Amino acid sequence: IPAMIRKFHEAKMKNESKVTIWGTGTPLREFLHVDDLAEACRFLMLNYDLPGPINVGVGTDLTISDLAETIKQVVYNECEIELDVTKPDGTPRKCLDVSQITALGWTHKIALLEGLQSTYDWYLAHQSSLRSKEH
């Protein structure tokens, strides 16, 4: 997500007509906002004491193409997305089974679009203090 946000933002600043994304766009990924993760950790500290791991996530996934379209909507809707199919896709699917934490009563609260918008707003507010590509 950070790399895509940066790509779309840089294209916007340069008034470029397209943004290139690696791969076919078909791999599936799950995304959880960091504030939801923090809330899940708090929830688990108060409500869970069994040994072993527990998955924390949203339990649904979307394609990299859909993610790119959503980031485009937030950052720079005036451009086109170009898929570079000569680049690798990576793992076809990464989605967690969150039935255990859901059964305990926890679920994420921040939708993808809302989370991407708040992340981009943060990026805009802090970009001068972020390390640039040239460093």
Short mmCIF file of C-alpha atoms in Angstrom, two decimals:
data_model
loop_
_atom_site.label_atom_id
_atom_site.label_comp_id
_atom_site.label_asym_id
_atom_site.label_seq_id
_atom_site.Cartn_x
_atom_site.Cartn_y
_atom_site.Cartn_z
CA ILE A 1 0.00 0.00 0.00
CA PRO A 2 2.71 2.59 0.83
CA ALA A 3 4.46 2.00 -2.51
CA MET A 4 1.21 2.29 -4.44
CA ILE A 5 0.20 5.45 -2.62
CA ARG A 6 3.60 6.93 -3.42
CA LYS A 7 3.34 5.89 -7.10
CA PHE A 8 -0.09 7.47 -7.52
CA HIS A 9 0.94 10.60 -5.61
CA GLU A 10 4.09 11.07 -7.69
CA ALA A 11 2.07 10.58 -10.88
CA LYS A 12 -0.38 13.21 -9.64
CA MET A 13 2.41 15.68 -8.86
CA LYS A 14 3.91 15.14 -12.34
CA ASN A 15 0.49 15.13 -14.03
CA GLU A 16 1.25 11.74 -15.59
CA SER A 17 -1.53 9.90 -17.39
CA LYS A 18 -0.82 6.41 -16.05
CA VAL A 19 0.54 4.45 -13.11
CA THR A 20 2.19 1.07 -13.64
CA ILE A 21 1.50 -1.77 -11.23
CA TRP A 22 3.56 -4.97 -11.24
CA GLY A 23 2.00 -8.26 -12.30
CA THR A 24 -1.39 -9.31 -13.58
CA GLY A 25 -3.34 -7.71 -10.74
CA THR A 26 -5.07 -11.00 -9.94
CA PRO A 27 -3.40 -12.05 -6.64
CA LEU A 28 -5.66 -11.64 -3.63
CA ARG A 29 -4.64 -9.81 -0.47
CA GLU A 30 -6.24 -8.96 2.86
CA PHE A 31 -5.68 -5.56 4.46
CA LEU A 32 -6.23 -4.51 8.07
CA HIS A 33 -5.82 -0.93 9.28
CA VAL A 34 -3.20 -0.51 12.00
CA ASP A 35 -5.75 1.10 14.35
CA ASP A 36 -7.94 -1.99 14.03
CA LEU A 37 -4.92 -4.17 14.80
CA ALA A 38 -4.19 -2.11 17.91
CA GLU A 39 -7.82 -2.46 19.01
CA ALA A 40 -7.71 -6.23 18.37
CA CYS A 41 -4.58 -6.53 20.55
CA ARG A 42 -6.32 -4.64 23.36
CA PHE A 43 -9.44 -6.78 22.93
CA LEU A 44 -7.40 -9.99 23.07
CA MET A 45 -5.50 -8.90 26.18
CA LEU A 46 -8.84 -8.46 27.93
CA ASN A 47 -10.74 -11.43 26.47
CA TYR A 48 -8.36 -14.20 25.43
CA ASP A 49 -5.98 -16.36 27.42
CA LEU A 50 -5.69 -19.62 25.51
CA PRO A 51 -2.24 -20.85 24.44
CA GLY A 52 -1.27 -20.60 20.80
CA PRO A 53 -1.75 -18.05 18.08
CA ILE A 54 -4.96 -16.37 16.97
CA ASN A 55 -5.47 -14.71 13.59
CA VAL A 56 -6.36 -11.04 13.42
CA GLY A 57 -7.68 -9.71 10.14
CA VAL A 58 -10.76 -8.72 8.20
CA GLY A 59 -11.39 -12.18 6.78
CA THR A 60 -11.95 -10.98 3.21
CA ASP A 61 -9.55 -10.24 0.41
CA LEU A 62 -9.46 -8.34 -2.85
CA THR A 63 -7.34 -8.37 -5.97
CA ILE A 64 -4.30 -6.18 -6.36
CA SER A 65 -6.14 -4.56 -9.30
CA ASP A 66 -9.08 -3.68 -7.04
CA LEU A 67 -6.67 -2.30 -4.45
CA ALA A 68 -4.98 -0.17 -7.12
CA GLU A 69 -8.38 1.11 -8.30
CA THR A 70 -9.29 2.08 -4.74
CA ILE A 71 -5.98 3.86 -4.19
CA LYS A 72 -6.46 5.60 -7.54
CA GLN A 73 -9.87 6.79 -6.31
CA VAL A 74 -8.29 8.25 -3.17
CA VAL A 75 -5.11 9.76 -4.64
CA TYR A 76 -5.35 10.44 -8.38
CA ASN A 77 -8.53 9.35 -10.13
CA GLU A 78 -7.54 11.10 -13.38
CA CYS A 79 -4.92 8.51 -14.36
CA GLU A 80 -5.08 5.06 -15.90
CA ILE A 81 -3.66 1.90 -14.37
CA GLU A 82 -1.27 -0.12 -16.49
CA LEU A 83 -0.40 -3.68 -15.46
CA ASP A 84 3.18 -4.77 -16.16
CA VAL A 85 2.63 -8.49 -16.71
CA THR A 86 6.38 -9.03 -17.22
CA LYS A 87 6.80 -8.52 -13.45
CA PRO A 88 5.99 -11.22 -10.87
CA ASP A 89 2.64 -11.55 -9.11
CA GLY A 90 3.86 -13.11 -5.90
CA THR A 91 1.76 -15.45 -3.80
CA PRO A 92 -1.69 -16.00 -5.38
CA ARG A 93 -3.68 -15.53 -2.17
CA LYS A 94 -3.13 -14.32 1.40
CA CYS A 95 -6.26 -14.29 3.55
CA LEU A 96 -6.67 -15.29 7.19
CA ASP A 97 -9.30 -17.43 8.86
CA VAL A 98 -10.58 -15.00 11.50
CA SER A 99 -13.48 -17.14 12.75
CA GLN A 100 -11.90 -17.61 16.19
CA ILE A 101 -11.56 -13.89 17.00
CA THR A 102 -14.93 -13.16 15.39
CA ALA A 103 -16.54 -15.77 17.66
CA LEU A 104 -15.06 -13.90 20.63
CA GLY A 105 -16.90 -10.75 19.49
CA TRP A 106 -14.19 -8.74 17.71
CA THR A 107 -14.37 -7.50 14.15
CA HIS A 108 -12.56 -4.75 12.27
CA LYS A 109 -14.20 -1.33 12.13
CA ILE A 110 -12.22 0.61 9.51
CA ALA A 111 -13.26 -0.05 5.91
CA LEU A 112 -10.58 -0.19 3.22
CA LEU A 113 -11.55 3.08 1.54
CA GLU A 114 -11.68 4.92 4.86
CA GLY A 115 -8.32 3.47 5.91
CA LEU A 116 -6.68 4.36 2.60
CA GLN A 117 -8.04 7.91 2.80
CA SER A 118 -6.72 8.41 6.34
CA THR A 119 -3.37 6.90 5.34
CA TYR A 120 -3.08 9.23 2.34
CA ASP A 121 -4.06 12.22 4.50
CA TRP A 122 -1.30 11.22 6.94
CA TYR A 123 1.16 10.88 4.05
CA LEU A 124 0.31 14.37 2.79
CA ALA A 125 0.76 15.84 6.26
CA HIS A 126 4.12 14.11 6.83
CA GLN A 127 5.72 13.77 3.40
CA SER A 128 8.32 16.46 4.07
CA SER A 129 9.69 14.44 6.98
CA LEU A 130 9.66 11.09 5.16
CA ARG A 131 12.79 9.65 3.61
CA SER A 132 12.80 10.27 -0.14
CA LYS A 133 13.67 7.69 -2.82
CA GLU A 134 16.98 9.39 -3.44
CA HIS A 135 18.31 8.62 0.08
#
